[in-house]
Structures are given as structure tokens and as C-alpha cells.
Amino acid sequence: MSLLTFRFRQSPAVDFYWNLELAKRGSLREFKVHPNITIYESAFDLFNPIHVGHALSLAKALVLDKRAEVLSGNTSLTMTTVRDVLECYQQSMQVEDYHAHCWFKIRLTFDLAVTRIEVESDDSGKSFVFPCRCAATHAYGIHYEHPGTIYAQLDSALWRAGTRWCPRLEDLSEIKLVNVELQTKR
């Protein structure tokens, strides 16, 4: 999950050579699929802060290229989502404790239509820590009356937002421990 791969074609566009220079900052591979068609593939390790910056630069450069694709494992992602998540991930790497940047407390309500995002919890409702700033807008509908578990709903919200591939979300066991702690404090 920590490897992000960008794939793009050779093109006569003016910015192609700039994209190629950015791609060389990762591990670049070149494939000739036809005498006139060359595909470039560049992989970046997201646990390396320098690679995160280079991947973000390449994502920003390729966002207008309709034929470019980005993959995390076998999952195809949209370039704009990757750009947004990488910006957020890079910011989380610059703070001492990434939890302060990434984690939100949401108040779980029994009304299916209303889930409010709150920074501070209050004792009137049950709180749940949501682990992703980028996906916070997709936290709607997480509630105790849902037939799925809270963690299945959390995972679903992260997939809906397209942020589940973020390295900060690779292991959700820490978030489960925090939420169990929140429930036992009440």
C-alpha cells in the first residue's frame, strides 16, 4: 500500500518532457508497446518523505493528462484525489503528531440524515474518532443503528472518499483502540 505508481504515455505536448523529468525522481520504467507508443511508469515509496514531495509534483503535473493513470497496488485511483490526498499526507508529515492533523471526533447520532463533525467531544452523544481529514466529508451516515459495524462503516467512508490507500490509514487497529477508550470513558 505504500507504493504509488504513475503511468503515462509519450506525447508531443510541451509539458511531456517536464513530466518525464519529474517521473525520473521515482523508479522509472519504460515500455515500448508499439514502435510509436512508449509508456512510462514511475513508482514512489510513500514512507519516504522525499518521494512524497516528488509524487505530489508529478500528480500536479499529470492532473490534466487524460491518459495518465495512477495505481496503488492493483487499485486505480483518480489523479485529482491522489493530488489532494498527497497534499494532506505531506502536511501530516510536517507536524510532530500526525493525529493532530488527521484525526477528527465525530458525534454519532441516531438520526440517519445527520452526522456532525466536531473537533471537541461533548458528553451528550457518543463520539467516534474518524482518522482522515480528507475523507471527513464522507463521514455522513456512520451511526450505531446501521446493520454493519462502526469500523465497516468507517472503512466504507474511506473507500467512498478514495483515501483508503493513504499510508496513515494502512493500519486501523490504533483507531479501534482509541474508540474503545472513548466508549469506556463514558
Short mmCIF file of N, CA and C in Angstrom, two decimals:
data_model
loop_
_atom_site.label_atom_id
_atom_site.label_comp_id
_atom_site.label_asym_id
_atom_site.label_seq_id
_atom_site.Cartn_x
_atom_site.Cartn_y
_atom_site.Cartn_z
N MET A 1 0.81 -1.21 0.00
CA MET A 1 0.00 0.00 0.00
C MET A 1 0.85 1.26 0.00
N SER A 2 2.11 1.15 0.33
CA SER A 2 2.92 2.35 0.42
C SER A 2 3.54 2.74 -0.92
N LEU A 3 3.31 1.95 -1.95
CA LEU A 3 3.87 2.24 -3.26
C LEU A 3 2.80 2.84 -4.17
N LEU A 4 3.12 3.98 -4.76
CA LEU A 4 2.20 4.66 -5.66
C LEU A 4 2.84 4.69 -7.04
N THR A 5 2.12 4.22 -8.06
CA THR A 5 2.68 4.11 -9.40
C THR A 5 1.92 5.00 -10.37
N PHE A 6 2.65 5.84 -11.08
CA PHE A 6 2.09 6.71 -12.11
C PHE A 6 2.44 6.12 -13.46
N ARG A 7 1.46 6.13 -14.38
CA ARG A 7 1.68 5.61 -15.72
C ARG A 7 1.18 6.64 -16.73
N PHE A 8 2.03 6.99 -17.69
CA PHE A 8 1.62 7.95 -18.72
C PHE A 8 2.33 7.64 -20.03
N ARG A 9 1.77 8.16 -21.12
CA ARG A 9 2.29 7.88 -22.46
C ARG A 9 3.17 9.01 -22.95
N GLN A 10 4.03 8.66 -23.89
CA GLN A 10 4.82 9.68 -24.57
C GLN A 10 3.86 10.52 -25.39
N SER A 11 4.13 11.82 -25.43
CA SER A 11 3.20 12.69 -26.13
C SER A 11 3.97 13.87 -26.74
N PRO A 12 3.40 14.48 -27.77
CA PRO A 12 4.05 15.66 -28.36
C PRO A 12 3.78 16.94 -27.57
N ALA A 13 3.08 16.84 -26.47
CA ALA A 13 2.74 18.02 -25.67
C ALA A 13 4.00 18.69 -25.14
N VAL A 14 3.91 19.98 -24.94
CA VAL A 14 5.04 20.77 -24.48
C VAL A 14 5.51 20.33 -23.09
N ASP A 15 4.56 19.97 -22.24
CA ASP A 15 4.92 19.63 -20.86
C ASP A 15 5.33 18.17 -20.67
N PHE A 16 5.37 17.38 -21.76
CA PHE A 16 5.73 15.97 -21.62
C PHE A 16 7.13 15.79 -21.03
N TYR A 17 8.10 16.56 -21.50
CA TYR A 17 9.47 16.39 -21.02
C TYR A 17 9.62 16.80 -19.56
N TRP A 18 8.82 17.76 -19.13
CA TRP A 18 8.81 18.13 -17.72
C TRP A 18 8.24 16.97 -16.89
N ASN A 19 7.16 16.36 -17.37
CA ASN A 19 6.57 15.21 -16.69
C ASN A 19 7.58 14.06 -16.60
N LEU A 20 8.33 13.87 -17.68
CA LEU A 20 9.34 12.81 -17.70
C LEU A 20 10.45 13.08 -16.68
N GLU A 21 10.86 14.34 -16.58
CA GLU A 21 11.88 14.71 -15.58
C GLU A 21 11.37 14.45 -14.16
N LEU A 22 10.11 14.79 -13.91
CA LEU A 22 9.52 14.53 -12.59
C LEU A 22 9.43 13.03 -12.32
N ALA A 23 9.10 12.25 -13.35
CA ALA A 23 8.97 10.80 -13.20
C ALA A 23 10.32 10.15 -12.91
N LYS A 24 11.41 10.75 -13.39
CA LYS A 24 12.75 10.20 -13.15
C LYS A 24 13.14 10.26 -11.68
N ARG A 25 12.43 11.06 -10.91
CA ARG A 25 12.73 11.17 -9.47
C ARG A 25 12.27 9.93 -8.71
N GLY A 26 11.38 9.16 -9.31
CA GLY A 26 10.96 7.88 -8.73
C GLY A 26 11.72 6.77 -9.44
N SER A 27 11.25 5.55 -9.34
CA SER A 27 11.88 4.46 -10.09
C SER A 27 11.15 4.35 -11.43
N LEU A 28 11.78 4.85 -12.47
CA LEU A 28 11.17 4.96 -13.79
C LEU A 28 11.44 3.72 -14.63
N ARG A 29 10.39 3.22 -15.27
CA ARG A 29 10.50 2.13 -16.24
C ARG A 29 9.85 2.59 -17.54
N GLU A 30 10.38 2.08 -18.63
CA GLU A 30 9.90 2.47 -19.95
C GLU A 30 9.47 1.22 -20.71
N PHE A 31 8.27 1.26 -21.32
CA PHE A 31 7.75 0.13 -22.09
C PHE A 31 7.41 0.60 -23.49
N LYS A 32 7.91 -0.13 -24.49
CA LYS A 32 7.52 0.14 -25.88
C LYS A 32 6.41 -0.85 -26.23
N VAL A 33 5.20 -0.35 -26.39
CA VAL A 33 4.08 -1.23 -26.73
C VAL A 33 3.81 -1.24 -28.23
N HIS A 34 4.39 -0.28 -28.92
CA HIS A 34 4.24 -0.13 -30.36
C HIS A 34 5.43 0.72 -30.79
N PRO A 35 5.87 0.62 -32.04
CA PRO A 35 7.02 1.46 -32.43
C PRO A 35 6.81 2.96 -32.16
N ASN A 36 5.57 3.42 -32.18
CA ASN A 36 5.31 4.85 -31.96
C ASN A 36 4.78 5.16 -30.57
N ILE A 37 4.54 4.14 -29.75
CA ILE A 37 3.94 4.37 -28.43
C ILE A 37 4.88 3.87 -27.33
N THR A 38 5.26 4.78 -26.47
CA THR A 38 6.08 4.44 -25.30
C THR A 38 5.30 4.80 -24.05
N ILE A 39 5.25 3.87 -23.12
CA ILE A 39 4.57 4.12 -21.85
C ILE A 39 5.63 4.19 -20.75
N TYR A 40 5.50 5.20 -19.93
CA TYR A 40 6.42 5.40 -18.81
C TYR A 40 5.69 5.10 -17.51
N GLU A 41 6.39 4.42 -16.62
CA GLU A 41 5.81 4.05 -15.33
C GLU A 41 6.82 4.43 -14.25
N SER A 42 6.36 5.19 -13.28
CA SER A 42 7.24 5.64 -12.21
C SER A 42 6.59 5.34 -10.87
N ALA A 43 7.35 4.69 -9.98
CA ALA A 43 6.83 4.31 -8.66
C ALA A 43 7.51 5.13 -7.57
N PHE A 44 6.72 5.47 -6.55
CA PHE A 44 7.22 6.26 -5.42
C PHE A 44 6.85 5.57 -4.12
N ASP A 45 7.80 5.51 -3.19
CA ASP A 45 7.57 4.94 -1.87
C ASP A 45 7.04 6.03 -0.95
N LEU A 46 5.82 5.89 -0.47
CA LEU A 46 5.19 6.95 0.32
C LEU A 46 5.67 7.01 1.76
N PHE A 47 6.51 6.06 2.18
CA PHE A 47 7.09 6.16 3.52
C PHE A 47 8.36 7.02 3.50
N ASN A 48 8.82 7.38 2.32
CA ASN A 48 9.98 8.25 2.16
C ASN A 48 9.47 9.67 1.92
N PRO A 49 9.73 10.61 2.85
CA PRO A 49 9.20 11.97 2.70
C PRO A 49 9.63 12.68 1.41
N ILE A 50 10.82 12.38 0.93
CA ILE A 50 11.29 13.00 -0.32
C ILE A 50 10.46 12.49 -1.49
N HIS A 51 10.17 11.19 -1.50
CA HIS A 51 9.34 10.61 -2.57
C HIS A 51 7.93 11.17 -2.54
N VAL A 52 7.42 11.48 -1.36
CA VAL A 52 6.07 12.05 -1.26
C VAL A 52 6.02 13.38 -1.99
N GLY A 53 7.03 14.22 -1.78
CA GLY A 53 7.09 15.51 -2.47
C GLY A 53 7.19 15.35 -3.98
N HIS A 54 8.01 14.39 -4.42
CA HIS A 54 8.15 14.15 -5.86
C HIS A 54 6.87 13.58 -6.46
N ALA A 55 6.21 12.68 -5.73
CA ALA A 55 4.94 12.11 -6.21
C ALA A 55 3.87 13.19 -6.30
N LEU A 56 3.86 14.10 -5.34
CA LEU A 56 2.90 15.21 -5.37
C LEU A 56 3.15 16.11 -6.57
N SER A 57 4.41 16.41 -6.85
CA SER A 57 4.75 17.23 -8.03
C SER A 57 4.30 16.56 -9.31
N LEU A 58 4.53 15.25 -9.42
CA LEU A 58 4.12 14.53 -10.63
C LEU A 58 2.60 14.47 -10.74
N ALA A 59 1.91 14.26 -9.62
CA ALA A 59 0.43 14.23 -9.65
C ALA A 59 -0.12 15.58 -10.10
N LYS A 60 0.47 16.67 -9.63
CA LYS A 60 0.03 18.00 -10.06
C LYS A 60 0.29 18.22 -11.54
N ALA A 61 1.41 17.70 -12.04
CA ALA A 61 1.74 17.86 -13.45
C ALA A 61 0.85 17.00 -14.35
N LEU A 62 0.49 15.82 -13.89
CA LEU A 62 -0.29 14.89 -14.72
C LEU A 62 -1.80 15.04 -14.58
N VAL A 63 -2.24 15.94 -13.72
CA VAL A 63 -3.68 16.05 -13.46
C VAL A 63 -4.47 16.43 -14.72
N LEU A 64 -3.85 17.11 -15.65
CA LEU A 64 -4.54 17.49 -16.89
C LEU A 64 -4.38 16.47 -18.02
N ASP A 65 -3.51 15.49 -17.83
CA ASP A 65 -3.30 14.46 -18.84
C ASP A 65 -4.39 13.39 -18.70
N LYS A 66 -5.29 13.33 -19.66
CA LYS A 66 -6.45 12.43 -19.59
C LYS A 66 -6.04 10.95 -19.66
N ARG A 67 -4.90 10.68 -20.29
CA ARG A 67 -4.48 9.28 -20.46
C ARG A 67 -3.59 8.79 -19.32
N ALA A 68 -3.20 9.66 -18.44
CA ALA A 68 -2.35 9.25 -17.32
C ALA A 68 -3.19 8.51 -16.29
N GLU A 69 -2.58 7.53 -15.66
CA GLU A 69 -3.27 6.80 -14.59
C GLU A 69 -2.34 6.66 -13.40
N VAL A 70 -2.95 6.44 -12.26
CA VAL A 70 -2.19 6.26 -11.03
C VAL A 70 -2.76 5.05 -10.30
N LEU A 71 -1.85 4.22 -9.77
CA LEU A 71 -2.25 2.97 -9.13
C LEU A 71 -1.63 2.86 -7.75
N SER A 72 -2.41 2.31 -6.84
CA SER A 72 -1.90 1.94 -5.52
C SER A 72 -2.19 0.46 -5.37
N GLY A 73 -1.17 -0.35 -5.45
CA GLY A 73 -1.38 -1.80 -5.52
C GLY A 73 -2.05 -2.10 -6.85
N ASN A 74 -3.19 -2.76 -6.81
CA ASN A 74 -3.96 -3.04 -8.02
C ASN A 74 -5.15 -2.12 -8.18
N THR A 75 -5.23 -1.09 -7.33
CA THR A 75 -6.38 -0.19 -7.34
C THR A 75 -6.07 1.04 -8.17
N SER A 76 -6.91 1.32 -9.15
CA SER A 76 -6.77 2.53 -9.96
C SER A 76 -7.43 3.70 -9.23
N LEU A 77 -6.74 4.82 -9.18
CA LEU A 77 -7.22 6.00 -8.47
C LEU A 77 -7.34 7.17 -9.42
N THR A 78 -8.14 8.16 -9.05
CA THR A 78 -8.24 9.36 -9.88
C THR A 78 -7.10 10.30 -9.51
N MET A 79 -6.58 10.99 -10.50
CA MET A 79 -5.42 11.85 -10.30
C MET A 79 -5.72 13.00 -9.33
N THR A 80 -6.92 13.57 -9.40
CA THR A 80 -7.24 14.69 -8.51
C THR A 80 -7.31 14.22 -7.06
N THR A 81 -7.87 13.04 -6.83
CA THR A 81 -7.92 12.50 -5.46
C THR A 81 -6.51 12.24 -4.95
N VAL A 82 -5.66 11.67 -5.79
CA VAL A 82 -4.27 11.40 -5.39
C VAL A 82 -3.56 12.70 -5.04
N ARG A 83 -3.75 13.72 -5.86
CA ARG A 83 -3.13 15.02 -5.58
C ARG A 83 -3.59 15.56 -4.23
N ASP A 84 -4.90 15.52 -3.99
CA ASP A 84 -5.44 16.05 -2.73
C ASP A 84 -4.95 15.26 -1.52
N VAL A 85 -4.95 13.93 -1.63
CA VAL A 85 -4.52 13.10 -0.51
C VAL A 85 -3.02 13.27 -0.25
N LEU A 86 -2.23 13.38 -1.32
CA LEU A 86 -0.79 13.58 -1.14
C LEU A 86 -0.49 14.92 -0.49
N GLU A 87 -1.26 15.95 -0.84
CA GLU A 87 -1.08 17.25 -0.18
C GLU A 87 -1.36 17.14 1.31
N CYS A 88 -2.45 16.46 1.65
CA CYS A 88 -2.82 16.27 3.05
C CYS A 88 -1.78 15.41 3.77
N TYR A 89 -1.34 14.34 3.12
CA TYR A 89 -0.36 13.43 3.71
C TYR A 89 0.97 14.14 3.95
N GLN A 90 1.37 14.98 3.00
CA GLN A 90 2.62 15.73 3.16
C GLN A 90 2.51 16.69 4.34
N GLN A 91 1.37 17.34 4.50
CA GLN A 91 1.17 18.23 5.65
C GLN A 91 1.22 17.45 6.95
N SER A 92 0.66 16.23 6.95
CA SER A 92 0.67 15.43 8.19
C SER A 92 2.08 14.99 8.56
N MET A 93 2.97 14.91 7.57
CA MET A 93 4.36 14.54 7.85
C MET A 93 5.14 15.70 8.46
N GLN A 94 4.62 16.91 8.34
CA GLN A 94 5.34 18.09 8.82
C GLN A 94 4.98 18.46 10.25
N VAL A 95 4.01 17.79 10.84
CA VAL A 95 3.65 18.07 12.24
C VAL A 95 4.25 16.98 13.12
N GLU A 96 4.42 17.31 14.39
CA GLU A 96 5.06 16.36 15.31
C GLU A 96 4.20 15.12 15.53
N ASP A 97 2.91 15.32 15.71
CA ASP A 97 1.99 14.20 15.91
C ASP A 97 0.92 14.26 14.82
N TYR A 98 0.95 13.30 13.90
CA TYR A 98 0.03 13.36 12.77
C TYR A 98 -1.43 13.22 13.20
N HIS A 99 -1.68 12.68 14.40
CA HIS A 99 -3.06 12.56 14.86
C HIS A 99 -3.72 13.93 14.97
N ALA A 100 -2.95 14.92 15.36
CA ALA A 100 -3.49 16.27 15.49
C ALA A 100 -3.94 16.80 14.13
N HIS A 101 -3.29 16.34 13.08
CA HIS A 101 -3.64 16.79 11.73
C HIS A 101 -4.76 15.95 11.12
N CYS A 102 -4.70 14.64 11.31
CA CYS A 102 -5.59 13.72 10.59
C CYS A 102 -6.89 13.39 11.32
N TRP A 103 -6.85 13.27 12.63
CA TRP A 103 -7.99 12.71 13.34
C TRP A 103 -9.05 13.75 13.68
N PHE A 104 -10.31 13.35 13.51
CA PHE A 104 -11.46 14.17 13.87
C PHE A 104 -12.35 13.36 14.79
N LYS A 105 -12.98 14.02 15.71
CA LYS A 105 -14.01 13.34 16.50
C LYS A 105 -15.35 13.68 15.87
N ILE A 106 -16.12 12.65 15.59
CA ILE A 106 -17.46 12.88 15.07
C ILE A 106 -18.44 12.39 16.12
N ARG A 107 -19.56 13.04 16.18
CA ARG A 107 -20.59 12.64 17.13
C ARG A 107 -21.58 11.76 16.40
N LEU A 108 -21.75 10.56 16.87
CA LEU A 108 -22.68 9.63 16.23
C LEU A 108 -24.08 9.91 16.75
N THR A 109 -24.98 10.11 15.81
CA THR A 109 -26.36 10.40 16.19
C THR A 109 -27.24 9.24 15.75
N PHE A 110 -28.45 9.24 16.23
CA PHE A 110 -29.39 8.19 15.85
C PHE A 110 -30.23 8.59 14.64
N ASP A 111 -30.12 9.84 14.23
CA ASP A 111 -30.80 10.30 13.03
C ASP A 111 -29.92 9.96 11.84
N LEU A 112 -30.44 9.20 10.88
CA LEU A 112 -29.63 8.76 9.75
C LEU A 112 -29.14 9.90 8.87
N ALA A 113 -29.85 11.00 8.85
CA ALA A 113 -29.50 12.09 7.94
C ALA A 113 -28.47 13.05 8.53
N VAL A 114 -28.20 12.98 9.82
CA VAL A 114 -27.33 13.99 10.43
C VAL A 114 -26.14 13.34 11.13
N THR A 115 -24.96 13.65 10.68
CA THR A 115 -23.73 13.32 11.39
C THR A 115 -22.90 14.59 11.39
N ARG A 116 -22.64 15.11 12.55
CA ARG A 116 -21.88 16.36 12.63
C ARG A 116 -20.43 16.04 12.92
N ILE A 117 -19.55 16.82 12.33
CA ILE A 117 -18.12 16.67 12.60
C ILE A 117 -17.76 17.70 13.65
N GLU A 118 -17.16 17.23 14.74
CA GLU A 118 -16.80 18.14 15.82
C GLU A 118 -15.35 17.93 16.19
N VAL A 119 -14.67 18.99 16.54
CA VAL A 119 -13.28 18.88 16.96
C VAL A 119 -13.22 18.43 18.42
N GLU A 120 -14.11 18.92 19.25
CA GLU A 120 -14.15 18.53 20.66
C GLU A 120 -15.40 17.71 20.92
N SER A 121 -15.25 16.71 21.75
CA SER A 121 -16.43 15.89 22.05
C SER A 121 -17.21 16.51 23.20
N ASP A 122 -18.47 16.25 23.21
CA ASP A 122 -19.28 16.65 24.36
C ASP A 122 -19.98 15.40 24.89
N ASP A 123 -20.45 15.46 26.09
CA ASP A 123 -20.99 14.26 26.74
C ASP A 123 -22.42 13.92 26.34
N SER A 124 -23.03 14.72 25.47
CA SER A 124 -24.42 14.47 25.13
C SER A 124 -24.60 13.31 24.15
N GLY A 125 -23.56 12.97 23.39
CA GLY A 125 -23.70 11.87 22.43
C GLY A 125 -22.46 11.01 22.44
N LYS A 126 -22.51 9.93 21.71
CA LYS A 126 -21.35 9.06 21.63
C LYS A 126 -20.41 9.59 20.56
N SER A 127 -19.13 9.64 20.88
CA SER A 127 -18.14 10.15 19.93
C SER A 127 -17.39 9.00 19.29
N PHE A 128 -16.88 9.29 18.12
CA PHE A 128 -16.09 8.31 17.38
C PHE A 128 -14.96 9.07 16.69
N VAL A 129 -13.75 8.54 16.76
CA VAL A 129 -12.62 9.20 16.10
C VAL A 129 -12.60 8.76 14.64
N PHE A 130 -12.65 9.73 13.76
CA PHE A 130 -12.56 9.47 12.32
C PHE A 130 -11.14 9.81 11.89
N PRO A 131 -10.41 8.88 11.25
CA PRO A 131 -8.96 9.03 11.11
C PRO A 131 -8.45 9.82 9.91
N CYS A 132 -9.32 10.48 9.14
CA CYS A 132 -8.84 11.11 7.91
C CYS A 132 -9.48 12.47 7.67
N ARG A 133 -8.65 13.49 7.60
CA ARG A 133 -9.13 14.85 7.34
C ARG A 133 -9.75 14.96 5.94
N CYS A 134 -9.10 14.36 4.96
CA CYS A 134 -9.61 14.44 3.57
C CYS A 134 -10.97 13.79 3.42
N ALA A 135 -11.20 12.71 4.13
CA ALA A 135 -12.44 11.95 3.98
C ALA A 135 -13.51 12.37 4.97
N ALA A 136 -13.26 13.41 5.74
CA ALA A 136 -14.21 13.81 6.79
C ALA A 136 -15.59 14.16 6.22
N THR A 137 -15.63 14.65 4.99
CA THR A 137 -16.93 14.98 4.39
C THR A 137 -17.73 13.73 4.03
N HIS A 138 -17.07 12.58 4.01
CA HIS A 138 -17.75 11.32 3.71
C HIS A 138 -18.13 10.56 4.97
N ALA A 139 -18.05 11.22 6.12
CA ALA A 139 -18.37 10.57 7.39
C ALA A 139 -19.87 10.54 7.66
N TYR A 140 -20.66 11.08 6.76
CA TYR A 140 -22.11 11.07 6.95
C TYR A 140 -22.63 9.64 6.97
N GLY A 141 -23.65 9.42 7.73
CA GLY A 141 -24.29 8.10 7.76
C GLY A 141 -23.63 7.08 8.66
N ILE A 142 -22.57 7.43 9.37
CA ILE A 142 -21.98 6.48 10.31
C ILE A 142 -22.79 6.57 11.60
N HIS A 143 -23.44 5.48 11.96
CA HIS A 143 -24.28 5.51 13.15
C HIS A 143 -24.43 4.10 13.71
N TYR A 144 -24.84 4.03 14.95
CA TYR A 144 -24.94 2.75 15.65
C TYR A 144 -26.09 1.89 15.17
N GLU A 145 -27.12 2.47 14.56
CA GLU A 145 -28.28 1.70 14.12
C GLU A 145 -28.05 0.99 12.79
N HIS A 146 -26.96 1.29 12.12
CA HIS A 146 -26.63 0.66 10.86
C HIS A 146 -26.34 -0.82 11.11
N PRO A 147 -26.76 -1.71 10.19
CA PRO A 147 -26.52 -3.15 10.42
C PRO A 147 -25.04 -3.53 10.43
N GLY A 148 -24.19 -2.75 9.75
CA GLY A 148 -22.75 -3.04 9.75
C GLY A 148 -22.09 -2.48 11.00
N THR A 149 -20.89 -2.96 11.28
CA THR A 149 -20.16 -2.44 12.43
C THR A 149 -19.70 -1.01 12.14
N ILE A 150 -19.37 -0.28 13.19
CA ILE A 150 -18.87 1.09 13.03
C ILE A 150 -17.60 1.08 12.17
N TYR A 151 -16.74 0.08 12.38
CA TYR A 151 -15.48 0.02 11.64
C TYR A 151 -15.70 -0.33 10.17
N ALA A 152 -16.70 -1.13 9.86
CA ALA A 152 -17.04 -1.41 8.47
C ALA A 152 -17.57 -0.14 7.80
N GLN A 153 -18.36 0.64 8.54
CA GLN A 153 -18.87 1.91 8.02
C GLN A 153 -17.73 2.91 7.81
N LEU A 154 -16.78 2.91 8.74
CA LEU A 154 -15.61 3.77 8.63
C LEU A 154 -14.81 3.42 7.38
N ASP A 155 -14.56 2.13 7.17
CA ASP A 155 -13.83 1.66 6.01
C ASP A 155 -14.56 2.03 4.73
N SER A 156 -15.87 1.89 4.73
CA SER A 156 -16.69 2.25 3.57
C SER A 156 -16.58 3.74 3.26
N ALA A 157 -16.60 4.57 4.30
CA ALA A 157 -16.48 6.02 4.10
C ALA A 157 -15.11 6.37 3.51
N LEU A 158 -14.07 5.68 3.95
CA LEU A 158 -12.73 5.93 3.42
C LEU A 158 -12.63 5.51 1.95
N TRP A 159 -13.27 4.40 1.59
CA TRP A 159 -13.29 3.97 0.19
C TRP A 159 -14.10 4.94 -0.66
N ARG A 160 -15.24 5.42 -0.14
CA ARG A 160 -16.06 6.38 -0.88
C ARG A 160 -15.27 7.65 -1.17
N ALA A 161 -14.47 8.06 -0.21
CA ALA A 161 -13.68 9.28 -0.37
C ALA A 161 -12.45 9.05 -1.25
N GLY A 162 -12.07 7.79 -1.45
CA GLY A 162 -10.89 7.49 -2.25
C GLY A 162 -9.59 7.66 -1.50
N THR A 163 -9.64 7.66 -0.17
CA THR A 163 -8.43 7.91 0.62
C THR A 163 -7.90 6.67 1.33
N ARG A 164 -8.52 5.53 1.15
CA ARG A 164 -8.15 4.33 1.91
C ARG A 164 -6.71 3.90 1.65
N TRP A 165 -6.12 4.29 0.53
CA TRP A 165 -4.76 3.91 0.19
C TRP A 165 -3.70 4.74 0.92
N CYS A 166 -4.10 5.80 1.60
CA CYS A 166 -3.15 6.67 2.31
C CYS A 166 -2.38 5.84 3.35
N PRO A 167 -1.06 5.98 3.43
CA PRO A 167 -0.29 5.20 4.41
C PRO A 167 -0.71 5.42 5.86
N ARG A 168 -1.30 6.56 6.17
CA ARG A 168 -1.78 6.82 7.53
C ARG A 168 -2.97 5.92 7.88
N LEU A 169 -3.63 5.38 6.86
CA LEU A 169 -4.82 4.54 7.08
C LEU A 169 -4.54 3.06 6.84
N GLU A 170 -3.27 2.73 6.71
CA GLU A 170 -2.91 1.34 6.42
C GLU A 170 -3.31 0.41 7.57
N ASP A 171 -3.11 0.85 8.80
CA ASP A 171 -3.44 0.04 9.96
C ASP A 171 -4.46 0.79 10.81
N LEU A 172 -5.69 0.30 10.83
CA LEU A 172 -6.74 0.98 11.58
C LEU A 172 -6.89 0.42 13.00
N SER A 173 -5.98 -0.46 13.42
CA SER A 173 -6.10 -1.03 14.78
C SER A 173 -5.91 0.05 15.84
N GLU A 174 -5.06 1.03 15.56
CA GLU A 174 -4.84 2.12 16.52
C GLU A 174 -6.12 2.93 16.72
N ILE A 175 -6.84 3.16 15.65
CA ILE A 175 -8.09 3.92 15.73
C ILE A 175 -9.14 3.12 16.52
N LYS A 176 -9.12 1.81 16.39
CA LYS A 176 -10.06 0.97 17.14
C LYS A 176 -9.78 1.07 18.64
N LEU A 177 -8.50 1.06 19.00
CA LEU A 177 -8.14 1.16 20.42
C LEU A 177 -8.58 2.50 21.01
N VAL A 178 -8.40 3.58 20.25
CA VAL A 178 -8.81 4.90 20.72
C VAL A 178 -10.31 4.96 20.90
N ASN A 179 -11.05 4.37 19.97
CA ASN A 179 -12.51 4.40 20.05
C ASN A 179 -13.04 3.53 21.19
N VAL A 180 -12.38 2.43 21.48
CA VAL A 180 -12.78 1.61 22.62
C VAL A 180 -12.55 2.41 23.90
N GLU A 181 -11.43 3.15 23.94
CA GLU A 181 -11.13 4.00 25.09
C GLU A 181 -12.20 5.07 25.28
N LEU A 182 -12.64 5.67 24.17
CA LEU A 182 -13.69 6.70 24.24
C LEU A 182 -14.99 6.11 24.79
N GLN A 183 -15.32 4.90 24.35
CA GLN A 183 -16.58 4.29 24.79
C GLN A 183 -16.53 3.91 26.26
N THR A 184 -15.36 3.48 26.75
CA THR A 184 -15.29 3.07 28.15
C THR A 184 -15.21 4.25 29.11
N LYS A 185 -14.79 5.42 28.62
CA LYS A 185 -14.73 6.61 29.47
C LYS A 185 -16.11 7.12 29.84
N ARG A 186 -17.10 6.84 29.05
CA ARG A 186 -18.44 7.38 29.26
C ARG A 186 -19.22 6.57 30.26
#
